[in-house]
Amino acid sequence: MEQALRKLQEINGYLLENAKEENGLGLLHGKLGLSIYFFHLARKTENQEFLEAAENLIEELFEKLKEAKLPVDFENGLAGIAWGISYLVNSDFVEADLDDTLGELDDRIFKFLEDQKGKLAANVRNGIIGYLLYCLDRLENSLKSGNTSNIYIFQKLGAGLINQLGQLVEEEKLQDREPQLFNIFWDLPLTLIVLGKSTKLQVNSAKAERILDYILPSLISLFPSLHSNRLYLLLGIESVLKEIENPFLRRHALFLKSNIDMKSIFNAEFKNLNICVIDGASGLRLIAKMLVEITGNDSFLPSDGLFLLKINESVCWGEADFYSSFRKSIGLVSGLPGIGWALLETLEVEKKI
């Protein structure tokens, strides 16, 4: 535990230094994701330095948004930035009117999606799944605020994106096969998550159910060889079952649950390098936490001992020049902020750390 706390302090030191460097602005690999981590860190530790760092990053983001020619995608661009700003507002880290704040970004995203209709891939990074995450989040916030104009706009946009996703599924352009290694960008679980969300928000829910019917035969016959992929697939299935009861899917979920062994994941599937969100221990902890929130079953969470041992003993902390770029990484999914966040939620952190 003490070693992990020292590692968290080390990570925070690196990130405070790296926050001043020139980096991308995006959610998953850039300064917006870093600011989200700093806001959580500041709240947990009540350390003003982290709060100032987070606020400075947000100020820089808004200044550069006006002038930078950013991509539109979820991974590095405007869709992910809009989702991230919404997260900060809904978490009470930033005070803002989302419709006013995101109006210009929405317009730029709408124009891009209209121009690219029928040309986008399915994936979350720069494809339909990522734009659905953005759209469904904006719709949910518009429903809360009662903005009838935005409700109509995002319902219509979401319905169109669901139709496009369905077309890609029928054309077998979805990455539904198990990846060789655990990776949070696997299309299948993410598709199930957005189908569940769209059903909850009643966005083209009939089409969402038809997509589910279409993939159901292959889905219930899929038994991933990796325990980590079984857990991720289970998250997708439980996301659907929360909104749509299906006995075949329910049975498969129970089968997956009974065949997931955390020790196998941490001792055999994850190597020393696998500690980031994108492909390792921190990502698995995030998935497990989401499963707990959906199901109320905390048996999905890996033990603190397994998780902390993997982080502490990673070769990534070595002094060799090969690992220096890792210590400069500010990506929420690909670098230190995601690891720090997972540690922050695992450890009993003292104030002012």
mmCIF file of C-alpha atoms in Angstrom:
data_model
loop_
_atom_site.group_PDB
_atom_site.id
_atom_site.type_symbol
_atom_site.label_atom_id
_atom_site.label_comp_id
_atom_site.label_asym_id
_atom_site.label_seq_id
_atom_site.Cartn_x
_atom_site.Cartn_y
_atom_site.Cartn_z
ATOM 1 C CA MET A 1 0.000 0.000 0.000
ATOM 2 C CA GLU A 2 2.773 2.461 0.907
ATOM 3 C CA GLN A 3 4.637 1.595 -2.280
ATOM 4 C CA ALA A 4 1.501 2.295 -4.323
ATOM 5 C CA LEU A 5 1.005 5.638 -2.573
ATOM 6 C CA ARG A 6 4.567 6.589 -3.448
ATOM 7 C CA LYS A 7 3.878 5.536 -7.036
ATOM 8 C CA LEU A 8 0.796 7.765 -7.104
ATOM 9 C CA GLN A 9 2.854 10.700 -5.836
ATOM 10 C CA GLU A 10 5.447 9.967 -8.511
ATOM 11 C CA ILE A 11 2.761 9.923 -11.207
ATOM 12 C CA ASN A 12 1.308 13.220 -9.994
ATOM 13 C CA GLY A 13 4.732 14.826 -10.076
ATOM 14 C CA TYR A 14 5.302 13.727 -13.657
ATOM 15 C CA LEU A 15 1.867 14.959 -14.710
ATOM 16 C CA LEU A 16 2.229 18.398 -13.122
ATOM 17 C CA GLU A 17 5.443 18.805 -15.085
ATOM 18 C CA ASN A 18 4.041 17.378 -18.321
ATOM 19 C CA ALA A 19 0.899 19.526 -18.165
ATOM 20 C CA LYS A 20 3.014 22.515 -19.203
ATOM 21 C CA GLU A 21 4.260 20.829 -22.385
ATOM 22 C CA GLU A 22 2.731 21.097 -25.837
ATOM 23 C CA ASN A 23 0.275 18.221 -26.229
ATOM 24 C CA GLY A 24 -3.007 17.506 -27.958
ATOM 25 C CA LEU A 25 -6.270 18.825 -26.526
ATOM 26 C CA GLY A 26 -8.401 15.700 -26.881
ATOM 27 C CA LEU A 27 -10.242 13.541 -24.377
ATOM 28 C CA LEU A 28 -8.494 10.185 -24.621
ATOM 29 C CA HIS A 29 -4.880 11.214 -25.206
ATOM 30 C CA GLY A 30 -4.705 14.950 -24.547
ATOM 31 C CA LYS A 31 -5.114 17.774 -22.077
ATOM 32 C CA LEU A 32 -8.862 17.443 -21.525
ATOM 33 C CA GLY A 33 -8.427 13.924 -20.183
ATOM 34 C CA LEU A 34 -5.571 15.135 -17.987
ATOM 35 C CA SER A 35 -7.739 17.935 -16.585
ATOM 36 C CA ILE A 36 -10.443 15.399 -15.669
ATOM 37 C CA TYR A 37 -7.883 13.441 -13.673
ATOM 38 C CA PHE A 38 -6.565 16.552 -11.924
ATOM 39 C CA PHE A 39 -10.112 17.590 -10.942
ATOM 40 C CA HIS A 40 -10.722 14.178 -9.367
ATOM 41 C CA LEU A 41 -7.339 14.311 -7.663
ATOM 42 C CA ALA A 42 -7.995 17.797 -6.286
ATOM 43 C CA ARG A 43 -11.386 16.757 -4.922
ATOM 44 C CA LYS A 44 -9.968 13.663 -3.220
ATOM 45 C CA THR A 45 -6.878 15.337 -1.752
ATOM 46 C CA GLU A 46 -8.121 18.929 -1.313
ATOM 47 C CA ASN A 47 -4.813 20.036 -2.804
ATOM 48 C CA GLN A 48 -5.058 23.471 -4.409
ATOM 49 C CA GLU A 49 -2.115 22.849 -6.728
ATOM 50 C CA PHE A 50 -3.993 20.113 -8.584
ATOM 51 C CA LEU A 51 -7.128 22.254 -8.810
ATOM 52 C CA GLU A 52 -5.151 25.119 -10.314
ATOM 53 C CA ALA A 53 -3.521 22.737 -12.797
ATOM 54 C CA ALA A 54 -6.942 21.422 -13.854
ATOM 55 C CA GLU A 55 -8.403 24.900 -14.258
ATOM 56 C CA ASN A 56 -5.379 26.088 -16.249
ATOM 57 C CA LEU A 57 -5.792 23.170 -18.640
ATOM 58 C CA ILE A 58 -9.473 23.958 -19.185
ATOM 59 C CA GLU A 59 -8.670 27.623 -19.776
ATOM 60 C CA GLU A 60 -6.027 26.620 -22.328
ATOM 61 C CA LEU A 61 -8.494 24.244 -23.990
ATOM 62 C CA PHE A 62 -11.143 26.910 -24.524
ATOM 63 C CA GLU A 63 -8.591 29.395 -25.817
ATOM 64 C CA LYS A 64 -7.232 26.961 -28.397
ATOM 65 C CA LEU A 65 -10.645 25.645 -29.429
ATOM 66 C CA LYS A 66 -11.312 28.993 -31.082
ATOM 67 C CA GLU A 67 -8.256 28.827 -33.293
ATOM 68 C CA ALA A 68 -7.133 25.228 -33.632
ATOM 69 C CA LYS A 69 -8.211 23.110 -36.595
ATOM 70 C CA LEU A 70 -9.082 20.017 -34.640
ATOM 71 C CA PRO A 71 -10.405 16.710 -35.958
ATOM 72 C CA VAL A 72 -14.044 15.950 -35.217
ATOM 73 C CA ASP A 73 -13.693 12.406 -33.836
ATOM 74 C CA PHE A 74 -14.195 11.090 -30.318
ATOM 75 C CA GLU A 75 -10.604 10.009 -29.681
ATOM 76 C CA ASN A 76 -8.761 13.283 -30.293
ATOM 77 C CA GLY A 77 -11.348 15.712 -31.578
ATOM 78 C CA LEU A 78 -14.504 17.703 -31.012
ATOM 79 C CA ALA A 79 -16.922 14.859 -30.207
ATOM 80 C CA GLY A 80 -14.710 13.608 -27.377
ATOM 81 C CA ILE A 81 -14.074 17.157 -26.187
ATOM 82 C CA ALA A 82 -17.815 17.851 -26.029
ATOM 83 C CA TRP A 83 -18.340 14.612 -24.075
ATOM 84 C CA GLY A 84 -15.491 15.520 -21.699
ATOM 85 C CA ILE A 85 -16.799 19.041 -21.037
ATOM 86 C CA SER A 86 -20.222 17.556 -20.327
ATOM 87 C CA TYR A 87 -18.615 15.133 -17.861
ATOM 88 C CA LEU A 88 -16.882 17.979 -16.029
ATOM 89 C CA VAL A 89 -20.111 19.980 -15.751
ATOM 90 C CA ASN A 90 -22.195 17.011 -14.604
ATOM 91 C CA SER A 91 -19.528 16.107 -12.034
ATOM 92 C CA ASP A 92 -19.699 19.664 -10.630
ATOM 93 C CA PHE A 93 -16.069 20.342 -11.493
ATOM 94 C CA VAL A 94 -16.945 23.169 -13.897
ATOM 95 C CA GLU A 95 -19.959 25.470 -13.889
ATOM 96 C CA ALA A 96 -21.394 26.138 -17.336
ATOM 97 C CA ASP A 97 -24.537 26.018 -19.466
ATOM 98 C CA LEU A 98 -23.828 23.068 -21.753
ATOM 99 C CA ASP A 99 -26.094 24.216 -24.567
ATOM 100 C CA ASP A 100 -24.365 27.613 -24.716
ATOM 101 C CA THR A 101 -20.874 26.206 -24.186
ATOM 102 C CA LEU A 102 -21.115 23.401 -26.733
ATOM 103 C CA GLY A 103 -23.320 25.077 -29.348
ATOM 104 C CA GLU A 104 -20.480 25.926 -31.732
ATOM 105 C CA LEU A 105 -18.890 22.495 -31.344
ATOM 106 C CA ASP A 106 -22.267 20.869 -32.043
ATOM 107 C CA ASP A 107 -22.582 22.819 -35.296
ATOM 108 C CA ARG A 108 -19.134 21.746 -36.472
ATOM 109 C CA ILE A 109 -19.835 18.108 -35.591
ATOM 110 C CA PHE A 110 -23.257 18.149 -37.342
ATOM 111 C CA LYS A 111 -21.736 19.531 -40.540
ATOM 112 C CA PHE A 112 -19.010 16.892 -40.539
ATOM 113 C CA LEU A 113 -21.466 14.041 -39.945
ATOM 114 C CA GLU A 114 -23.707 15.274 -42.750
ATOM 115 C CA ASP A 115 -20.750 15.426 -45.139
ATOM 116 C CA GLN A 116 -19.517 11.960 -44.094
ATOM 117 C CA LYS A 117 -22.871 10.162 -44.045
ATOM 118 C CA GLY A 118 -22.380 6.573 -45.146
ATOM 119 C CA LYS A 119 -18.587 6.883 -45.138
ATOM 120 C CA LEU A 120 -17.724 6.309 -41.479
ATOM 121 C CA ALA A 121 -16.431 3.121 -39.877
ATOM 122 C CA ALA A 122 -18.063 1.612 -36.784
ATOM 123 C CA ASN A 123 -15.276 2.104 -34.234
ATOM 124 C CA VAL A 124 -15.251 4.411 -31.212
ATOM 125 C CA ARG A 125 -12.070 6.275 -32.121
ATOM 126 C CA ASN A 126 -13.268 8.034 -35.280
ATOM 127 C CA GLY A 127 -16.445 6.183 -36.196
ATOM 128 C CA ILE A 128 -20.133 5.785 -35.479
ATOM 129 C CA ILE A 129 -19.793 4.389 -31.937
ATOM 130 C CA GLY A 130 -17.807 7.429 -30.804
ATOM 131 C CA TYR A 131 -20.313 9.849 -32.335
ATOM 132 C CA LEU A 132 -23.159 7.943 -30.695
ATOM 133 C CA LEU A 133 -21.491 8.304 -27.286
ATOM 134 C CA TYR A 134 -21.308 12.049 -27.903
ATOM 135 C CA CYS A 135 -24.855 12.324 -29.280
ATOM 136 C CA LEU A 136 -26.546 10.251 -26.575
ATOM 137 C CA ASP A 137 -24.754 12.209 -23.856
ATOM 138 C CA ARG A 138 -25.891 15.513 -25.387
ATOM 139 C CA LEU A 139 -29.452 14.201 -25.648
ATOM 140 C CA GLU A 140 -29.470 13.065 -22.026
ATOM 141 C CA ASN A 141 -28.367 16.514 -20.885
ATOM 142 C CA SER A 142 -30.933 18.227 -23.127
ATOM 143 C CA LEU A 143 -33.679 16.066 -21.601
ATOM 144 C CA LYS A 144 -32.543 17.197 -18.149
ATOM 145 C CA SER A 145 -32.488 20.874 -19.115
ATOM 146 C CA GLY A 146 -35.750 20.661 -21.063
ATOM 147 C CA ASN A 147 -34.249 22.183 -24.220
ATOM 148 C CA THR A 148 -36.917 20.987 -26.674
ATOM 149 C CA SER A 149 -35.024 22.150 -29.756
ATOM 150 C CA ASN A 150 -31.896 20.215 -28.811
ATOM 151 C CA ILE A 151 -33.950 17.178 -27.780
ATOM 152 C CA TYR A 152 -35.399 17.006 -31.295
ATOM 153 C CA ILE A 153 -32.004 17.585 -32.945
ATOM 154 C CA PHE A 154 -30.140 14.940 -30.970
ATOM 155 C CA GLN A 155 -32.963 12.397 -31.226
ATOM 156 C CA LYS A 156 -32.885 12.797 -34.996
ATOM 157 C CA LEU A 157 -29.078 12.658 -35.149
ATOM 158 C CA GLY A 158 -28.977 9.609 -32.875
ATOM 159 C CA ALA A 159 -31.611 7.797 -34.916
ATOM 160 C CA GLY A 160 -29.567 8.358 -38.065
ATOM 161 C CA LEU A 161 -26.374 7.132 -36.418
ATOM 162 C CA ILE A 162 -28.142 3.983 -35.157
ATOM 163 C CA ASN A 163 -29.321 3.325 -38.729
ATOM 164 C CA GLN A 164 -25.757 3.708 -40.006
ATOM 165 C CA LEU A 165 -24.464 1.374 -37.293
ATOM 166 C CA GLY A 166 -27.096 -1.184 -38.280
ATOM 167 C CA GLN A 167 -25.969 -0.999 -41.898
ATOM 168 C CA LEU A 168 -22.348 -1.625 -40.893
ATOM 169 C CA VAL A 169 -23.395 -4.575 -38.727
ATOM 170 C CA GLU A 170 -25.325 -6.130 -41.631
ATOM 171 C CA GLU A 171 -22.331 -5.583 -43.911
ATOM 172 C CA GLU A 172 -20.163 -7.363 -41.317
ATOM 173 C CA LYS A 173 -17.977 -4.295 -40.855
ATOM 174 C CA LEU A 174 -18.066 -4.480 -37.067
ATOM 175 C CA GLN A 175 -15.090 -5.868 -35.149
ATOM 176 C CA ASP A 176 -17.080 -8.518 -33.340
ATOM 177 C CA ARG A 177 -14.398 -11.185 -33.114
ATOM 178 C CA GLU A 178 -12.379 -11.372 -29.947
ATOM 179 C CA PRO A 179 -9.132 -9.362 -30.174
ATOM 180 C CA GLN A 180 -5.958 -11.324 -29.523
ATOM 181 C CA LEU A 181 -5.188 -9.102 -26.519
ATOM 182 C CA PHE A 182 -7.435 -7.124 -24.184
ATOM 183 C CA ASN A 183 -8.208 -3.688 -25.611
ATOM 184 C CA ILE A 184 -10.928 -1.231 -24.599
ATOM 185 C CA PHE A 185 -11.484 -0.258 -28.239
ATOM 186 C CA TRP A 186 -13.073 -3.639 -29.062
ATOM 187 C CA ASP A 187 -16.185 -2.783 -31.121
ATOM 188 C CA LEU A 188 -18.565 -5.465 -29.842
ATOM 189 C CA PRO A 189 -18.850 -4.507 -26.138
ATOM 190 C CA LEU A 190 -18.965 -0.824 -27.085
ATOM 191 C CA THR A 191 -21.751 -1.496 -29.587
ATOM 192 C CA LEU A 192 -23.772 -3.249 -26.895
ATOM 193 C CA ILE A 193 -23.193 -0.300 -24.523
ATOM 194 C CA VAL A 194 -24.531 2.258 -27.044
ATOM 195 C CA LEU A 195 -27.466 -0.008 -27.942
ATOM 196 C CA GLY A 196 -28.405 -0.157 -24.270
ATOM 197 C CA LYS A 197 -28.049 3.612 -23.915
ATOM 198 C CA SER A 198 -30.076 4.372 -27.039
ATOM 199 C CA THR A 199 -32.860 2.069 -25.822
ATOM 200 C CA LYS A 200 -32.888 3.801 -22.439
ATOM 201 C CA LEU A 201 -33.232 7.189 -24.129
ATOM 202 C CA GLN A 202 -35.755 5.851 -26.678
ATOM 203 C CA VAL A 203 -33.605 6.763 -29.655
ATOM 204 C CA ASN A 204 -34.587 4.536 -32.570
ATOM 205 C CA SER A 205 -35.066 1.757 -30.035
ATOM 206 C CA ALA A 206 -36.850 -0.493 -32.540
ATOM 207 C CA LYS A 207 -33.771 -0.401 -34.789
ATOM 208 C CA ALA A 208 -31.491 -0.962 -31.786
ATOM 209 C CA GLU A 209 -33.443 -4.112 -30.935
ATOM 210 C CA ARG A 210 -33.233 -5.292 -34.563
ATOM 211 C CA ILE A 211 -29.464 -4.841 -34.463
ATOM 212 C CA LEU A 212 -29.357 -6.870 -31.273
ATOM 213 C CA ASP A 213 -31.493 -9.598 -32.880
ATOM 214 C CA TYR A 214 -29.122 -9.659 -35.843
ATOM 215 C CA ILE A 215 -25.970 -10.140 -33.757
ATOM 216 C CA LEU A 216 -27.566 -12.340 -31.091
ATOM 217 C CA PRO A 217 -26.737 -15.754 -32.659
ATOM 218 C CA SER A 218 -23.021 -14.959 -32.935
ATOM 219 C CA LEU A 219 -23.035 -13.134 -29.592
ATOM 220 C CA ILE A 220 -24.391 -16.028 -27.526
ATOM 221 C CA SER A 221 -21.995 -18.433 -29.237
ATOM 222 C CA LEU A 222 -18.976 -16.241 -28.444
ATOM 223 C CA PHE A 223 -16.860 -17.429 -25.529
ATOM 224 C CA PRO A 224 -13.657 -15.352 -25.462
ATOM 225 C CA SER A 225 -10.451 -17.248 -24.762
ATOM 226 C CA LEU A 226 -9.159 -14.426 -22.524
ATOM 227 C CA HIS A 227 -10.784 -13.900 -19.129
ATOM 228 C CA SER A 228 -10.271 -10.130 -19.534
ATOM 229 C CA ASN A 229 -12.252 -10.158 -22.787
ATOM 230 C CA ARG A 230 -14.986 -12.203 -21.106
ATOM 231 C CA LEU A 231 -15.320 -9.480 -18.472
ATOM 232 C CA TYR A 232 -15.508 -6.748 -21.122
ATOM 233 C CA LEU A 233 -18.084 -8.666 -23.145
ATOM 234 C CA LEU A 234 -20.078 -9.177 -19.955
ATOM 235 C CA LEU A 235 -20.158 -5.405 -19.421
ATOM 236 C CA GLY A 236 -21.645 -4.957 -22.882
ATOM 237 C CA ILE A 237 -24.243 -7.663 -22.307
ATOM 238 C CA GLU A 238 -25.244 -6.335 -18.881
ATOM 239 C CA SER A 239 -25.596 -2.844 -20.399
ATOM 240 C CA VAL A 240 -28.188 -4.256 -22.798
ATOM 241 C CA LEU A 241 -29.927 -6.427 -20.190
ATOM 242 C CA LYS A 242 -30.435 -3.381 -18.002
ATOM 243 C CA GLU A 243 -32.802 -2.058 -20.709
ATOM 244 C CA ILE A 244 -33.925 -5.134 -22.690
ATOM 245 C CA GLU A 245 -34.692 -8.464 -21.067
ATOM 246 C CA ASN A 246 -33.595 -11.398 -23.220
ATOM 247 C CA PRO A 247 -33.460 -14.936 -21.785
ATOM 248 C CA PHE A 248 -30.767 -16.121 -24.198
ATOM 249 C CA LEU A 249 -28.568 -13.142 -23.391
ATOM 250 C CA ARG A 250 -29.248 -13.542 -19.679
ATOM 251 C CA ARG A 251 -28.166 -17.175 -19.821
ATOM 252 C CA HIS A 252 -24.967 -16.249 -21.652
ATOM 253 C CA ALA A 253 -24.205 -13.546 -19.095
ATOM 254 C CA LEU A 254 -24.491 -16.099 -16.292
ATOM 255 C CA PHE A 255 -22.222 -18.469 -18.215
ATOM 256 C CA LEU A 256 -19.578 -15.744 -18.671
ATOM 257 C CA LYS A 257 -19.779 -14.749 -14.990
ATOM 258 C CA SER A 258 -19.049 -18.285 -13.875
ATOM 259 C CA ASN A 259 -15.983 -18.476 -16.105
ATOM 260 C CA ILE A 260 -14.011 -15.341 -15.194
ATOM 261 C CA ASP A 261 -10.927 -15.720 -13.017
ATOM 262 C CA MET A 262 -9.203 -12.501 -11.937
ATOM 263 C CA LYS A 263 -5.976 -14.243 -10.976
ATOM 264 C CA SER A 264 -5.643 -15.594 -14.508
ATOM 265 C CA ILE A 265 -6.024 -12.086 -15.885
ATOM 266 C CA PHE A 266 -3.393 -10.484 -13.666
ATOM 267 C CA ASN A 267 -0.953 -13.387 -13.486
ATOM 268 C CA ALA A 268 -1.106 -14.712 -17.043
ATOM 269 C CA GLU A 269 -2.907 -12.404 -19.484
ATOM 270 C CA PHE A 270 -1.500 -9.024 -18.399
ATOM 271 C CA LYS A 271 2.249 -8.709 -18.816
ATOM 272 C CA ASN A 272 4.452 -6.182 -17.013
ATOM 273 C CA LEU A 273 3.667 -3.469 -19.546
ATOM 274 C CA ASN A 274 -0.108 -3.883 -19.319
ATOM 275 C CA ILE A 275 -1.055 -1.298 -16.693
ATOM 276 C CA CYS A 276 -2.766 1.448 -18.753
ATOM 277 C CA VAL A 277 -6.487 1.855 -19.361
ATOM 278 C CA ILE A 278 -6.291 0.972 -23.031
ATOM 279 C CA ASP A 279 -4.865 -2.519 -22.652
ATOM 280 C CA GLY A 280 -4.238 -3.375 -19.028
ATOM 281 C CA ALA A 281 -4.952 -3.373 -15.323
ATOM 282 C CA SER A 282 -6.340 0.175 -15.074
ATOM 283 C CA GLY A 283 -8.784 -0.441 -17.921
ATOM 284 C CA LEU A 284 -9.940 -3.695 -16.392
ATOM 285 C CA ARG A 285 -10.590 -1.966 -13.074
ATOM 286 C CA LEU A 286 -12.662 0.672 -14.881
ATOM 287 C CA ILE A 287 -14.733 -2.017 -16.605
ATOM 288 C CA ALA A 288 -15.204 -3.914 -13.342
ATOM 289 C CA LYS A 289 -16.379 -0.736 -11.593
ATOM 290 C CA MET A 290 -18.941 -0.098 -14.349
ATOM 291 C CA LEU A 291 -20.186 -3.666 -13.962
ATOM 292 C CA VAL A 292 -20.598 -3.149 -10.229
ATOM 293 C CA GLU A 293 -22.625 0.013 -10.877
ATOM 294 C CA ILE A 294 -24.928 -1.827 -13.315
ATOM 295 C CA THR A 295 -25.385 -5.086 -11.427
ATOM 296 C CA GLY A 296 -24.698 -4.196 -7.788
ATOM 297 C CA ASN A 297 -22.344 -7.188 -7.652
ATOM 298 C CA ASP A 298 -18.906 -6.173 -6.332
ATOM 299 C CA SER A 299 -17.377 -9.590 -6.970
ATOM 300 C CA PHE A 300 -16.322 -8.261 -10.370
ATOM 301 C CA LEU A 301 -13.768 -5.909 -8.822
ATOM 302 C CA PRO A 302 -10.217 -7.285 -8.789
ATOM 303 C CA SER A 303 -8.691 -7.461 -5.332
ATOM 304 C CA ASP A 304 -6.618 -4.459 -4.306
ATOM 305 C CA GLY A 305 -3.651 -6.759 -3.847
ATOM 306 C CA LEU A 306 -3.747 -8.073 -7.435
ATOM 307 C CA PHE A 307 -4.196 -4.609 -8.903
ATOM 308 C CA LEU A 308 -1.580 -2.800 -6.816
ATOM 309 C CA LEU A 309 1.007 -5.533 -7.294
ATOM 310 C CA LYS A 310 0.646 -5.268 -11.080
ATOM 311 C CA ILE A 311 1.098 -1.489 -10.966
ATOM 312 C CA ASN A 312 4.003 -1.530 -8.502
ATOM 313 C CA GLU A 313 5.998 -4.210 -10.305
ATOM 314 C CA SER A 314 5.560 -2.935 -13.852
ATOM 315 C CA VAL A 315 8.756 -2.531 -15.828
ATOM 316 C CA CYS A 316 7.343 0.774 -17.124
ATOM 317 C CA TRP A 317 8.860 2.542 -14.128
ATOM 318 C CA GLY A 318 12.380 1.490 -15.112
ATOM 319 C CA GLU A 319 15.120 4.047 -15.651
ATOM 320 C CA ALA A 320 15.979 2.907 -19.180
ATOM 321 C CA ASP A 321 15.537 5.536 -21.911
ATOM 322 C CA PHE A 322 12.989 3.212 -23.519
ATOM 323 C CA TYR A 323 10.492 4.072 -20.748
ATOM 324 C CA SER A 324 11.076 7.829 -20.662
ATOM 325 C CA SER A 325 8.271 8.511 -23.159
ATOM 326 C CA PHE A 326 5.871 6.558 -20.936
ATOM 327 C CA ARG A 327 6.627 8.873 -18.019
ATOM 328 C CA LYS A 328 5.741 11.838 -20.256
ATOM 329 C CA SER A 329 2.406 10.409 -21.389
ATOM 330 C CA ILE A 330 -0.662 12.472 -20.446
ATOM 331 C CA GLY A 331 -3.278 10.292 -22.166
ATOM 332 C CA LEU A 332 -6.254 9.255 -20.069
ATOM 333 C CA VAL A 333 -6.421 5.867 -21.781
ATOM 334 C CA SER A 334 -2.846 5.499 -22.967
ATOM 335 C CA GLY A 335 -0.794 7.048 -20.187
ATOM 336 C CA LEU A 336 -0.325 8.095 -16.586
ATOM 337 C CA PRO A 337 -3.667 9.849 -15.813
ATOM 338 C CA GLY A 338 -5.680 6.650 -16.236
ATOM 339 C CA ILE A 339 -3.272 4.724 -14.006
ATOM 340 C CA GLY A 340 -3.345 7.514 -11.422
ATOM 341 C CA TRP A 341 -7.146 7.587 -11.461
ATOM 342 C CA ALA A 342 -7.346 3.826 -10.886
ATOM 343 C CA LEU A 343 -4.869 4.114 -8.009
ATOM 344 C CA LEU A 344 -6.788 7.061 -6.573
ATOM 345 C CA GLU A 345 -9.974 4.990 -6.406
ATOM 346 C CA THR A 346 -8.174 2.010 -4.877
ATOM 347 C CA LEU A 347 -6.051 3.657 -2.191
ATOM 348 C CA GLU A 348 -6.929 5.474 1.003
ATOM 349 C CA VAL A 349 -5.393 8.776 -0.024
ATOM 350 C CA GLU A 350 -4.548 11.343 2.609
ATOM 351 C CA LYS A 351 -5.416 15.011 2.142
ATOM 352 C CA LYS A 352 -2.824 17.257 0.453
ATOM 353 C CA ILE A 353 -0.989 14.311 -1.170
#
